[in-house]
Amino acid sequence: MDPNEVCETFLAADKIINGENDASMKMEEISKKSSFYEFCPNRRCVTDVQRIGAMTT
């Protein structure tokens, strides 16, 4: 991923975690996808930091 894509992904993740209305997806929608948890420690994302890490992997 190039630096611009990383920044865009991080900003999108920040909007999701903050519950902003203009976020293209909500955290609940993302967490329903089983592939999301492949990138979480022990297949569980508990903190916002872990969720952001999983979304940017």
XYZ file of N, CA and C in Angstrom:
171
model
N 0.849 -1.160 0.000
C 0.000 0.000 0.000
C 0.905 1.236 0.000
N 0.593 2.185 -0.886
C 1.425 3.389 -0.915
C 1.022 4.339 0.220
N 1.856 5.323 0.518
C 1.580 6.210 1.660
C 0.225 6.908 1.598
N -0.211 7.319 0.419
C -1.515 7.980 0.307
C -2.650 7.032 0.670
N -2.556 5.776 0.223
C -3.590 4.788 0.551
C -3.631 4.522 2.051
N -2.467 4.465 2.679
C -2.409 4.246 4.125
C -3.110 5.389 4.850
N -2.822 6.611 4.434
C -3.457 7.776 5.073
C -4.969 7.760 4.877
N -5.421 7.464 3.653
C -6.858 7.421 3.377
C -7.544 6.343 4.212
N -6.904 5.183 4.316
C -7.474 4.092 5.104
C -7.547 4.478 6.576
N -6.491 5.100 7.085
C -6.478 5.517 8.487
C -7.571 6.544 8.759
N -7.731 7.525 7.876
C -8.765 8.546 8.065
C -10.162 7.931 8.010
N -10.368 6.967 7.100
C -11.665 6.284 7.026
C -11.922 5.503 8.309
N -10.894 4.827 8.821
C -11.038 4.068 10.069
C -11.351 4.996 11.230
N -10.726 6.151 11.255
C -10.974 7.122 12.318
C -12.428 7.580 12.303
N -12.984 7.816 11.118
C -14.391 8.220 11.004
C -15.316 7.115 11.507
N -14.981 5.879 11.168
C -15.808 4.746 11.599
C -15.805 4.651 13.120
N -14.620 4.706 13.714
C -14.511 4.559 15.163
C -15.179 5.722 15.884
N -15.113 6.906 15.301
C -15.759 8.071 15.906
C -17.256 8.111 15.641
N -17.762 7.181 14.818
C -19.193 7.115 14.545
C -19.702 8.259 13.687
N -18.829 8.853 12.880
C -19.240 9.968 12.034
C -20.209 9.495 10.950
N -21.177 10.315 10.663
C -22.223 9.956 9.715
C -21.729 9.791 8.290
N -20.675 10.481 7.904
C -20.217 10.382 6.528
C -19.262 9.211 6.290
N -19.047 8.386 7.286
C -18.216 7.197 7.100
C -18.929 6.256 6.144
N -18.186 5.699 5.203
C -18.806 4.847 4.191
C -19.297 3.521 4.767
N -18.702 3.070 5.853
C -19.138 1.846 6.520
C -19.107 2.086 8.020
N -19.850 1.316 8.735
C -19.855 1.396 10.195
C -19.063 0.221 10.757
N -18.530 0.382 11.952
C -17.736 -0.672 12.579
C -18.527 -1.965 12.696
N -19.831 -1.866 12.956
C -20.662 -3.066 13.084
C -20.688 -3.849 11.770
N -20.753 -3.138 10.634
C -20.767 -3.799 9.329
C -19.442 -4.506 9.072
N -18.355 -3.835 9.389
C -17.035 -4.412 9.158
C -16.821 -5.631 10.043
N -17.227 -5.541 11.296
C -16.968 -6.638 12.230
C -17.799 -7.879 11.930
N -18.810 -7.775 11.087
C -19.604 -8.945 10.699
C -18.866 -9.824 9.693
N -17.845 -9.289 9.057
C -17.080 -10.047 8.066
C -16.033 -10.888 8.779
N -16.072 -12.181 8.553
C -15.139 -13.071 9.250
C -13.691 -12.782 8.872
N -13.448 -12.308 7.654
C -12.073 -12.035 7.238
C -11.446 -10.900 8.042
N -12.256 -10.019 8.601
C -11.748 -8.913 9.419
C -10.944 -9.446 10.599
N -11.409 -10.499 11.223
C -10.781 -11.016 12.438
C -9.483 -11.772 12.180
N -9.182 -12.081 10.916
C -7.916 -12.737 10.605
C -6.732 -11.854 10.974
N -6.953 -10.546 10.995
C -5.874 -9.600 11.241
C -5.854 -9.078 12.674
N -6.700 -9.617 13.530
C -6.746 -9.222 14.939
C -5.891 -10.176 15.774
N -5.300 -9.686 16.856
C -4.551 -10.577 17.742
C -5.480 -11.657 18.308
N -5.078 -12.897 18.190
C -5.882 -14.033 18.661
C -7.305 -14.012 18.090
N -7.438 -13.443 16.882
C -8.732 -13.343 16.173
C -9.783 -12.568 16.964
N -9.330 -11.646 17.814
C -10.234 -10.770 18.572
C -9.684 -9.355 18.522
N -10.506 -8.409 18.158
C -10.132 -6.995 18.226
C -10.949 -6.381 19.348
N -10.267 -6.019 20.419
C -10.948 -5.489 21.593
C -10.853 -3.967 21.635
N -9.692 -3.444 21.309
C -9.484 -1.996 21.404
C -9.605 -1.339 20.034
N -9.787 -0.023 20.040
C -9.837 0.725 18.787
C -8.520 0.608 18.030
N -7.417 0.581 18.741
C -6.106 0.451 18.109
C -6.017 -0.873 17.356
N -6.507 -1.950 17.944
C -6.494 -3.248 17.277
C -7.396 -3.232 16.049
N -8.534 -2.575 16.138
C -9.455 -2.490 14.999
C -8.829 -1.713 13.847
N -8.189 -0.598 14.168
C -7.521 0.182 13.122
C -6.420 -0.649 12.483
N -5.655 -1.352 13.299
C -4.598 -2.209 12.771
C -5.133 -3.275 11.842
N -6.249 -3.878 12.194
C -6.845 -4.917 11.356
C -7.337 -4.342 10.036
N -7.890 -3.137 10.059
C -8.407 -2.537 8.831
C -7.299 -2.079 7.900
N -6.126 -1.798 8.423
C -5.047 -1.297 7.577
C -4.096 -2.389 7.133
N -4.349 -3.621 7.515
C -3.473 -4.726 7.135
C -3.835 -5.239 5.775
